[in-house]
Short mmCIF file of C-alpha atoms in Angstrom, two decimals:
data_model
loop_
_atom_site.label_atom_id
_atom_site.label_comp_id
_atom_site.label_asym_id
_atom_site.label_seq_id
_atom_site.Cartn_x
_atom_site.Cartn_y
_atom_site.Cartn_z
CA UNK T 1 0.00 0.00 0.00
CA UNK T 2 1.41 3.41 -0.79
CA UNK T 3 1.70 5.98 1.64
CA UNK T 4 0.46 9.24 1.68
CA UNK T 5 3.03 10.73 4.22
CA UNK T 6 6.83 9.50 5.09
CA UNK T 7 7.11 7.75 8.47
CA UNK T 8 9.06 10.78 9.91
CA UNK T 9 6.26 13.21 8.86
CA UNK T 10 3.96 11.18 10.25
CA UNK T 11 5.55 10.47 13.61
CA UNK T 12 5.58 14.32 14.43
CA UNK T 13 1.92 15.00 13.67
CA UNK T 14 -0.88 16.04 16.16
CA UNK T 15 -2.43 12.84 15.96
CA UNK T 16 0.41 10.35 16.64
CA UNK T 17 1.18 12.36 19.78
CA UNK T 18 -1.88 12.70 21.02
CA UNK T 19 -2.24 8.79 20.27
CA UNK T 20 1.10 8.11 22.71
CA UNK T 21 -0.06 10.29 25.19
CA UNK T 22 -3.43 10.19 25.50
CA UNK T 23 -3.61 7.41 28.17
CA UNK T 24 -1.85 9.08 30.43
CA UNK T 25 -3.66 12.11 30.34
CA UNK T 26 -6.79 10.45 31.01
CA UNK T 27 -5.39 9.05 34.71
CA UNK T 28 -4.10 12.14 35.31
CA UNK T 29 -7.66 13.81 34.80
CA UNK T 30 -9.40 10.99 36.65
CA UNK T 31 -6.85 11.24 39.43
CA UNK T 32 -7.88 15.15 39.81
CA UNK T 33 -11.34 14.81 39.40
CA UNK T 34 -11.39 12.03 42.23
CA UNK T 35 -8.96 14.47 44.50
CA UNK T 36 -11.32 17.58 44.11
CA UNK T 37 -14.33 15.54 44.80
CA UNK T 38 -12.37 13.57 48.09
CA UNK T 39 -11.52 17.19 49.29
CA UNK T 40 -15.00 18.38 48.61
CA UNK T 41 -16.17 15.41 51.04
CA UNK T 42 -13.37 16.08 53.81
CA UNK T 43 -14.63 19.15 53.97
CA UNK T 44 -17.22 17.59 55.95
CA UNK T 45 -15.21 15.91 58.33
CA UNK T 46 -12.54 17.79 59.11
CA UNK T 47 -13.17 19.86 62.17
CA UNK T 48 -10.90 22.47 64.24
CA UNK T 49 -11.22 24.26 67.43
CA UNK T 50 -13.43 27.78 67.41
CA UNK T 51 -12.12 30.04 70.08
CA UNK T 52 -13.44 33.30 71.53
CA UNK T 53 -10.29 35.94 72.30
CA UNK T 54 -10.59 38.59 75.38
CA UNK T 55 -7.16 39.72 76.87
CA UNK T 56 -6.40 39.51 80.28
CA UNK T 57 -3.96 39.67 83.45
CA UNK T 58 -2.38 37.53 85.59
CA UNK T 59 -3.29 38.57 89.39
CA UNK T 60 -4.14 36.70 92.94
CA UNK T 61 -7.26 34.87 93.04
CA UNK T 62 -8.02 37.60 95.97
CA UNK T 63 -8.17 41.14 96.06
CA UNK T 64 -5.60 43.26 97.70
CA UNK T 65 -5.88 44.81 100.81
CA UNK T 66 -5.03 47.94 101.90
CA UNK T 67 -3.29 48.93 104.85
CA UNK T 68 -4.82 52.01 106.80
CA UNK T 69 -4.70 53.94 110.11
CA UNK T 70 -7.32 53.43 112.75
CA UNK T 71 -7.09 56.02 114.33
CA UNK T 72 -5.02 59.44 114.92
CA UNK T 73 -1.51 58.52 116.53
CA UNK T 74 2.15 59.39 116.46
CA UNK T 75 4.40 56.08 115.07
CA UNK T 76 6.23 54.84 117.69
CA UNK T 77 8.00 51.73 115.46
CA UNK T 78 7.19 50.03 112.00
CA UNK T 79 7.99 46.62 110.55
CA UNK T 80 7.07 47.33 107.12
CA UNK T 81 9.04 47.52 103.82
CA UNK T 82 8.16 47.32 100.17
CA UNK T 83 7.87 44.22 98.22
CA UNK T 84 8.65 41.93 101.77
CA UNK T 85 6.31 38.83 102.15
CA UNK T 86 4.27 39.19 105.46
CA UNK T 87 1.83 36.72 107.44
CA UNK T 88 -1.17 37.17 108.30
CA UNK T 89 -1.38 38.11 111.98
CA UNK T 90 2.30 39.88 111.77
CA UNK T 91 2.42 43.14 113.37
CA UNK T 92 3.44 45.74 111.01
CA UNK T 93 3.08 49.15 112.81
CA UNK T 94 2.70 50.30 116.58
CA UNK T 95 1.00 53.47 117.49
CA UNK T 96 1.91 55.84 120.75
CA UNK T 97 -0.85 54.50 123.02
CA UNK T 98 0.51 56.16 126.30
CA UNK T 99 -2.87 58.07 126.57
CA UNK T 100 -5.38 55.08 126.62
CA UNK T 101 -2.84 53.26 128.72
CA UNK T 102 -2.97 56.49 131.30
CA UNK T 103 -6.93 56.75 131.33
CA UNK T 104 -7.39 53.26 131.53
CA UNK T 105 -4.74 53.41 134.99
CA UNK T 106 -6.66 56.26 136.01
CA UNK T 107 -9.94 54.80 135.65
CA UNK T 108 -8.99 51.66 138.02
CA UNK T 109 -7.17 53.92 140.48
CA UNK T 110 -11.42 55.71 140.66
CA UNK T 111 -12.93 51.81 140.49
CA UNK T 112 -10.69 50.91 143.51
CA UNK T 113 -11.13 54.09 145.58
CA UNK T 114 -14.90 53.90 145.15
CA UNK T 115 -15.35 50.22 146.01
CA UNK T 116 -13.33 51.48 149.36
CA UNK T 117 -16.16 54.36 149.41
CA UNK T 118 -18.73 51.47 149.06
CA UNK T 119 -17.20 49.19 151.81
CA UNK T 120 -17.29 52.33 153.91
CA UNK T 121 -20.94 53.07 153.51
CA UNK T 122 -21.91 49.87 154.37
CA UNK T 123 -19.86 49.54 157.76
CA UNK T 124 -22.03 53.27 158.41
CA UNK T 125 -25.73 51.72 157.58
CA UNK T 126 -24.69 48.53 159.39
CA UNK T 127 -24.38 51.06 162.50
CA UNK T 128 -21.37 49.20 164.29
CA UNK T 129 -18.84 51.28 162.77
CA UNK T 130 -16.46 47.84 162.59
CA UNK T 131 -14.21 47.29 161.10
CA UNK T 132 -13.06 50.54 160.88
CA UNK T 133 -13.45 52.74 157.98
CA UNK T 134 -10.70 52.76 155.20
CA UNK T 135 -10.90 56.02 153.79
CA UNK T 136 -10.39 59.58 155.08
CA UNK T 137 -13.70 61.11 153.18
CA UNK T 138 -15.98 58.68 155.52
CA UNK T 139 -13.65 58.94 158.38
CA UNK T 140 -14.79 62.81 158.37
CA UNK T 141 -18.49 62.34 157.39
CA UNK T 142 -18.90 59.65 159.97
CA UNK T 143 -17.20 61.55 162.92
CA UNK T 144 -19.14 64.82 161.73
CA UNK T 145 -22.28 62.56 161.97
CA UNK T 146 -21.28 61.28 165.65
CA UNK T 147 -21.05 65.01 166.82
CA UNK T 148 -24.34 66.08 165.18
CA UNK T 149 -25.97 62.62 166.65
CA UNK T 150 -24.17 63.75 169.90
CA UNK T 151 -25.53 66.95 169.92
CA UNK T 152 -28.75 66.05 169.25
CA UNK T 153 -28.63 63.44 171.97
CA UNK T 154 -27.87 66.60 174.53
CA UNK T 155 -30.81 68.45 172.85
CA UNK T 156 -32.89 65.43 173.89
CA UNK T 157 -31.52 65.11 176.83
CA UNK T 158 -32.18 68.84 177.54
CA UNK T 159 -35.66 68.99 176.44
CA UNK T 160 -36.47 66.06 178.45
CA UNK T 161 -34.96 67.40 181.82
CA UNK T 162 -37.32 70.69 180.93
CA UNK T 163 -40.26 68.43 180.90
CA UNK T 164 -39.92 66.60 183.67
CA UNK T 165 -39.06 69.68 185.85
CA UNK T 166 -42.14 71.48 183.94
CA UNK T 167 -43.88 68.51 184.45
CA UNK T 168 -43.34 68.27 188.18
CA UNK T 169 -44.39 72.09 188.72
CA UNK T 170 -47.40 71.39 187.06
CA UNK T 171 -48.67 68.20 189.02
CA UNK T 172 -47.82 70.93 192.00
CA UNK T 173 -50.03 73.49 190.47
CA UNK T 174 -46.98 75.92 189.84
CA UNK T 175 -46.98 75.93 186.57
CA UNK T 176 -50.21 75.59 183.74
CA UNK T 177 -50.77 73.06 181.58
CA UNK T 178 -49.86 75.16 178.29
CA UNK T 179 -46.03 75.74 179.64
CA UNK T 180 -46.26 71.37 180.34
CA UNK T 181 -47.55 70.87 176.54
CA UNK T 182 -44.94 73.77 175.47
CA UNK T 183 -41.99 71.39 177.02
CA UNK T 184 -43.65 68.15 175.55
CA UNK T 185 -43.39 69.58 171.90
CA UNK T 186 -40.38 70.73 172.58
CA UNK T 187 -39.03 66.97 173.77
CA UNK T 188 -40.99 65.46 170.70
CA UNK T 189 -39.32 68.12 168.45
CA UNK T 190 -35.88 66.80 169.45
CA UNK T 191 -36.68 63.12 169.38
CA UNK T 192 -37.93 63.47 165.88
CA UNK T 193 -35.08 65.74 164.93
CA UNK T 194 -32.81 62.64 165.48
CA UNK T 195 -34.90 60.32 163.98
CA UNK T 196 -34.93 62.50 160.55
CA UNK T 197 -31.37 63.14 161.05
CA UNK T 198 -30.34 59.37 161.28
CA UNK T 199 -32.90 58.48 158.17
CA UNK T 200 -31.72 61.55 156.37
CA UNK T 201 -28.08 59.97 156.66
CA UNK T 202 -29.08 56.67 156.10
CA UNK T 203 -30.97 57.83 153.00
CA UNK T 204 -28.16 59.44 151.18
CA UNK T 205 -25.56 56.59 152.07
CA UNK T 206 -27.86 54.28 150.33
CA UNK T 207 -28.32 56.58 147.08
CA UNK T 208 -24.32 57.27 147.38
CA UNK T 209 -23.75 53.56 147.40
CA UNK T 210 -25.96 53.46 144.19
CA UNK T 211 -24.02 56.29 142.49
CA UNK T 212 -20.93 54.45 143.40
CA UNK T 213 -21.87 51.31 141.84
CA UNK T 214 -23.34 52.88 138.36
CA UNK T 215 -19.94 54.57 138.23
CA UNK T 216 -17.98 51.65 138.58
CA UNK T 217 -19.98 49.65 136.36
CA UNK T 218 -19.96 52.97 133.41
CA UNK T 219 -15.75 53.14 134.12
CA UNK T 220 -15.30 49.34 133.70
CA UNK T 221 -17.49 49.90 130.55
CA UNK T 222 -15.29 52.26 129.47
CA UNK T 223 -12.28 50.67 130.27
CA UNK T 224 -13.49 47.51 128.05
CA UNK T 225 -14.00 50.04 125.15
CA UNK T 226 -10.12 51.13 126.07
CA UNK T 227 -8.79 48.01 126.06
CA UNK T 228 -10.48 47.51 122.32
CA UNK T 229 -9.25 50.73 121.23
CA UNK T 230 -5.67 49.38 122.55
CA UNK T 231 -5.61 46.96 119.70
CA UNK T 232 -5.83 49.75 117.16
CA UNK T 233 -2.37 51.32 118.40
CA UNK T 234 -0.75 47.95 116.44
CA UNK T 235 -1.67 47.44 113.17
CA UNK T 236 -1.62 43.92 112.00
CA UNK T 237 -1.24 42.55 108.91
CA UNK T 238 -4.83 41.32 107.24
CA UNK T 239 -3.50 38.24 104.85
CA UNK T 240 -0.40 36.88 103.60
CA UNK T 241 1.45 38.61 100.57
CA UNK T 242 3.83 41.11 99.74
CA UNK T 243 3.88 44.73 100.98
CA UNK T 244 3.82 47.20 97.80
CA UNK T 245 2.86 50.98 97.66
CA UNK T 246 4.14 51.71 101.61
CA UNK T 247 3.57 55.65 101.96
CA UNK T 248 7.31 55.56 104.01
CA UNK T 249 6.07 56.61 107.41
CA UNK T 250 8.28 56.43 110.21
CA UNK T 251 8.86 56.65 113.95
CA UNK T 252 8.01 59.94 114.90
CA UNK T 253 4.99 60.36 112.14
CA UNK T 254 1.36 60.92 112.60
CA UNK T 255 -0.84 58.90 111.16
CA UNK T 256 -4.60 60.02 110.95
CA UNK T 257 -7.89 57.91 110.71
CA UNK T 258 -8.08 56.04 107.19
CA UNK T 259 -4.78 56.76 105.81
CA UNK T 260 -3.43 54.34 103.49
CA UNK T 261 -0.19 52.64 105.03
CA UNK T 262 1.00 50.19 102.22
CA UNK T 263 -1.12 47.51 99.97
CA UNK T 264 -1.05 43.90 100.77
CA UNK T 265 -0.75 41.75 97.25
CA UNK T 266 -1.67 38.33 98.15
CA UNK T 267 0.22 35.84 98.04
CA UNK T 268 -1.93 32.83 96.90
CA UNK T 269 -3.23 30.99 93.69
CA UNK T 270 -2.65 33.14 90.27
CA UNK T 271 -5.56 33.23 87.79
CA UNK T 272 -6.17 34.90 84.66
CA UNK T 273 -8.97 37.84 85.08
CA UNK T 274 -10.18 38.97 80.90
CA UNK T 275 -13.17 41.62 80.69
CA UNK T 276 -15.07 39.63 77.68
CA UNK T 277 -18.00 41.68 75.25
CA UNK T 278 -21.85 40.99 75.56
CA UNK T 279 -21.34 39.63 71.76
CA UNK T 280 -18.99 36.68 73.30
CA UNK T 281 -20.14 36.15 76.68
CA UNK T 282 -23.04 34.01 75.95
CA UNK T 283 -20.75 31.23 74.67
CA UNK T 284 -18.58 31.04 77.63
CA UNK T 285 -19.35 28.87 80.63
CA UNK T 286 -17.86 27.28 83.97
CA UNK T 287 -15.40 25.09 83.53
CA UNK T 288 -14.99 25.78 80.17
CA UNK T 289 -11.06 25.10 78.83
CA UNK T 290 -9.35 28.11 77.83
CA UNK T 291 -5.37 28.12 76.62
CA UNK T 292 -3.55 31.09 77.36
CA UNK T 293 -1.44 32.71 75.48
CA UNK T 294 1.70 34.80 77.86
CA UNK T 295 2.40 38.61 75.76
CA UNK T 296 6.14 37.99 77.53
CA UNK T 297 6.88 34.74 75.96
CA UNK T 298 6.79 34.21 72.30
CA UNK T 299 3.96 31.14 72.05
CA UNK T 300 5.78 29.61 69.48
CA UNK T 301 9.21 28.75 71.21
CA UNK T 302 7.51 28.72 74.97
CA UNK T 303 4.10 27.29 74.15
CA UNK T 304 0.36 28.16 75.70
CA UNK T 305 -1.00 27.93 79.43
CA UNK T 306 -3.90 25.93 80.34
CA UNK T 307 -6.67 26.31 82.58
CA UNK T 308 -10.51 26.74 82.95
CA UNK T 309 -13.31 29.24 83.12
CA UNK T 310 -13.79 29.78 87.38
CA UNK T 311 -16.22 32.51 87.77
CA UNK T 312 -18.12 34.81 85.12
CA UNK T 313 -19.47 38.19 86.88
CA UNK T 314 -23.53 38.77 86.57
CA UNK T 315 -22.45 42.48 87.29
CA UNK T 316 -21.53 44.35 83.62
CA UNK T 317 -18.21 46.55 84.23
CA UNK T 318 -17.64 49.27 82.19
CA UNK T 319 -13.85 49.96 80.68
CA UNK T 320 -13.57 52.99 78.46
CA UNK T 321 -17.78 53.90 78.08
CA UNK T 322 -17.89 50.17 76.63
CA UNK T 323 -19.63 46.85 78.81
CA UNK T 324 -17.80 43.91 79.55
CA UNK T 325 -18.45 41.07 81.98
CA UNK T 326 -15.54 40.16 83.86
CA UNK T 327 -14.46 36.40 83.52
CA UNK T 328 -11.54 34.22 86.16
CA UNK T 329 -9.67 31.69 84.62
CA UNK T 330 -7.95 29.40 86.57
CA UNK T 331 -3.97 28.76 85.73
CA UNK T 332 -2.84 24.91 85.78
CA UNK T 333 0.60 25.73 85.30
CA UNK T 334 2.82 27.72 87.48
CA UNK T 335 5.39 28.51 84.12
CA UNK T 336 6.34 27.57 80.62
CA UNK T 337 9.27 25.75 79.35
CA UNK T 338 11.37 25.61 76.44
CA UNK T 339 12.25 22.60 75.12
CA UNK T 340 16.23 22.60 76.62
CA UNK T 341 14.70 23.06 79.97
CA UNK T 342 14.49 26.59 80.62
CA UNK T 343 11.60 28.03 82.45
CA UNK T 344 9.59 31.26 82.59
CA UNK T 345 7.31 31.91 85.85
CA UNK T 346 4.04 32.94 85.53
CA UNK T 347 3.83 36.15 87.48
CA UNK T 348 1.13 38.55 88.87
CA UNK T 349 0.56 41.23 86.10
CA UNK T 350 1.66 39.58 82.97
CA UNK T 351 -1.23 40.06 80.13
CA UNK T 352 -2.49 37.58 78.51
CA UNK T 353 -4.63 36.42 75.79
CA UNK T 354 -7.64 33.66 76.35
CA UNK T 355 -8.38 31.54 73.64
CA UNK T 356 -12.05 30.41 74.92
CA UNK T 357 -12.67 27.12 73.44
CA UNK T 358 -16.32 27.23 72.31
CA UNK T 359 -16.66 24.51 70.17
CA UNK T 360 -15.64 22.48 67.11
CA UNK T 361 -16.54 22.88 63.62
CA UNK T 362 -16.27 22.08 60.70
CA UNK T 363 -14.45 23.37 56.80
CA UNK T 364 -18.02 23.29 55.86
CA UNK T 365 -20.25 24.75 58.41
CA UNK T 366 -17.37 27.75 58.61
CA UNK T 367 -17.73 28.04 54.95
CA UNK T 368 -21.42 28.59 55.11
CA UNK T 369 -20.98 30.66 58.46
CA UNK T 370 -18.85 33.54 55.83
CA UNK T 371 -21.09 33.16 53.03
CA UNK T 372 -24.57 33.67 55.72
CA UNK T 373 -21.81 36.89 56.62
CA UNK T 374 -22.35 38.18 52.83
CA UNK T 375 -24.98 37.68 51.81
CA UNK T 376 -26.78 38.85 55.28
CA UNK T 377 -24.34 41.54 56.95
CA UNK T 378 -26.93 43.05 58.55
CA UNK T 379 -27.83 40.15 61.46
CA UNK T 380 -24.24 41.07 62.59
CA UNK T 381 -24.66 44.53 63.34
#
């Protein structure tokens, strides 16, 4: 058969190349049909982690405490320096308490002398005058009150010698019975002068003895209220932590009531406090897992913290005009590591960056999630 074209002609055409290669071509087609459509369908599958961000800072799971004055007082010695770890219960500052410490002697020096003033009065109602009296006030009053009794003993006695002479002159006729009932009154007169006199005394003893015992009672009152105020004049420490912001008073200052001494920081578990938006809040709850990302060490060579959702305020805080809730994270780890060993402590007042862990989702559903964004931006406004 003749041929129409030379071998060499033909073996460079269109046709016989596409006749070599077209076998191949078709696998190759196949094989990227087949891995479109298999990543079309992993999109399904594959899933990742959706996370909510809020930054944050590292701080004591309580509050600080501050320091103040109690009351108005000259320093007489402090304890206190900044950044040094106290206990709680360690005394930190004492206060000039010379003047309670005076008043409250004073006071016990009036309890004692009027419990002798008491004692006193009661030997004088008992009437035996033993034992003897032990103070010099009732020593007077009681021999003032023998001389008055003893002078109106000799008025008695007077008054009843006049009657009984009157008496006598009248029974004789001398004398008529007006001047006898004259001397009678006169005797009755005297007798009931020392009667009053004696209840009189006995009277105001009794109220005295009263008086004395309301006073001791109000001064041992007071003295209680003394010995309270007393533990005002040393300032203890509340809690356990480390002094910061001490205003540098010494011995020889004045302190007056409510003045800030110093700030305790406490020294106890660290968590993670974030202020997170109204739009993100409803996705967070307790015990949720969060991974925290430390601003000081780069997350790629040191890694991410761990820890959990503690505490999410009903109260809404405000930070620049804008609402926020405020969230506590707890902190499992007390520092990072790199991977020869080195480690980086996790500190009070590092920031930080939360990664809440909402949920999982998938290629997909995140897909649709931007397109629903698109096509309908209002619902997100």
């Amino acid at each position: 058969m003749k041929k129409i074209f030379p071998p060499e002609i033909v073996d460079s055409s269109v046709e016989s190349h596409f006749h070599k290669f077209s076998k191949f071509s078709n696998v190759i087609y196949i094989f990227t049909i087949l891995l479109v459509i298999g990543i079309g369908i992993s999109l399904f599958f594959i899933k990742t982690d959706i996370s909510v961000q809020s930054a944050g800072i590292i701080r004591s799971l309580s509050d600080p405490v501050d320091i103040t004055s109690p009351t108005v007082a000259e320093v007489i010695k402090t304890d206190i320096a900044e950044n040094r770890l106290v206990k709680k219960g360690d005394t930190l500052v004492w206060l000039n308490s010379e003047k309670l410490k005076e008043r409250i002697e004073y006071l016990n020096s009036i309890i004692i002398q009027n419990n002798d003033f008491q004692n006193d009065l009661k030997v004088l109602l008992d009437g035996k005058y033993s034992p003897t009296l032990e103070t010099e006030l009732f020593k007077s009053i009681l021999a003032k009150y023998q001389q008055k009794l003893e002078d109106l003993n000799l008025e008695i006695n007077l008054s009843e010698k006049s009657f009984n002479r009157t008496k006598l002159l009248f029974e004789q006729e001398v004398l008529p019975a007006n001047e006898l009932e004259k001397q009678q009154f006169q005797l009755e007169k005297a007798i009931e002068n020392r009667k009053n006199f004696i209840k009189q005394n006995r009277s105001e003893w009794q109220q005295l003895i009263t008086e004395y015992e309301l006073s001791i009672k109000k001064y041992k009152n007071e003295i209680s209220e003394l010995y309270k105020d007393l533990k005002n004049y040393i300032i203890l420490s509340p809690q356990t932590g480390y002094i910061t912001n001490f205003n540098g008073i010494q011995s020889g200052s004045f302190v007056t009531v409510g003045q800030r001494i110093a700030i305790i920081s406490p020294d106890d578990k660290l968590i993670s406090e974030h202020y997170v938006s109204p739009n993100d809040i409803g996705y967070l709850r307790n015990k949720m897992p969060v991974r925290f990302q430390i601003h000081a060490y780069n997350y790629r060579e040191w890694g991410f913290a761990s820890g959990e959702v503690m505490d999410i305020s009903n109260e809404v805080y405000l930070l620049n005009d804008k609402p926020f809730f405020k969230v506590r994270c707890s902190l499992e780890e007390q520092y990072l590591a790199l991977e020869n060993g080195i480690k980086g402590n996790l500190k009070k007042g590092l920031t930080t960056t939360a990664r809440f862990q909402i949920t999982k989702r998938s290629i997909t559903q995140l897909l649709f999630d931007k397109a629903d964004d698109w096509l309908n931006p209002k619902l997100n406004k």
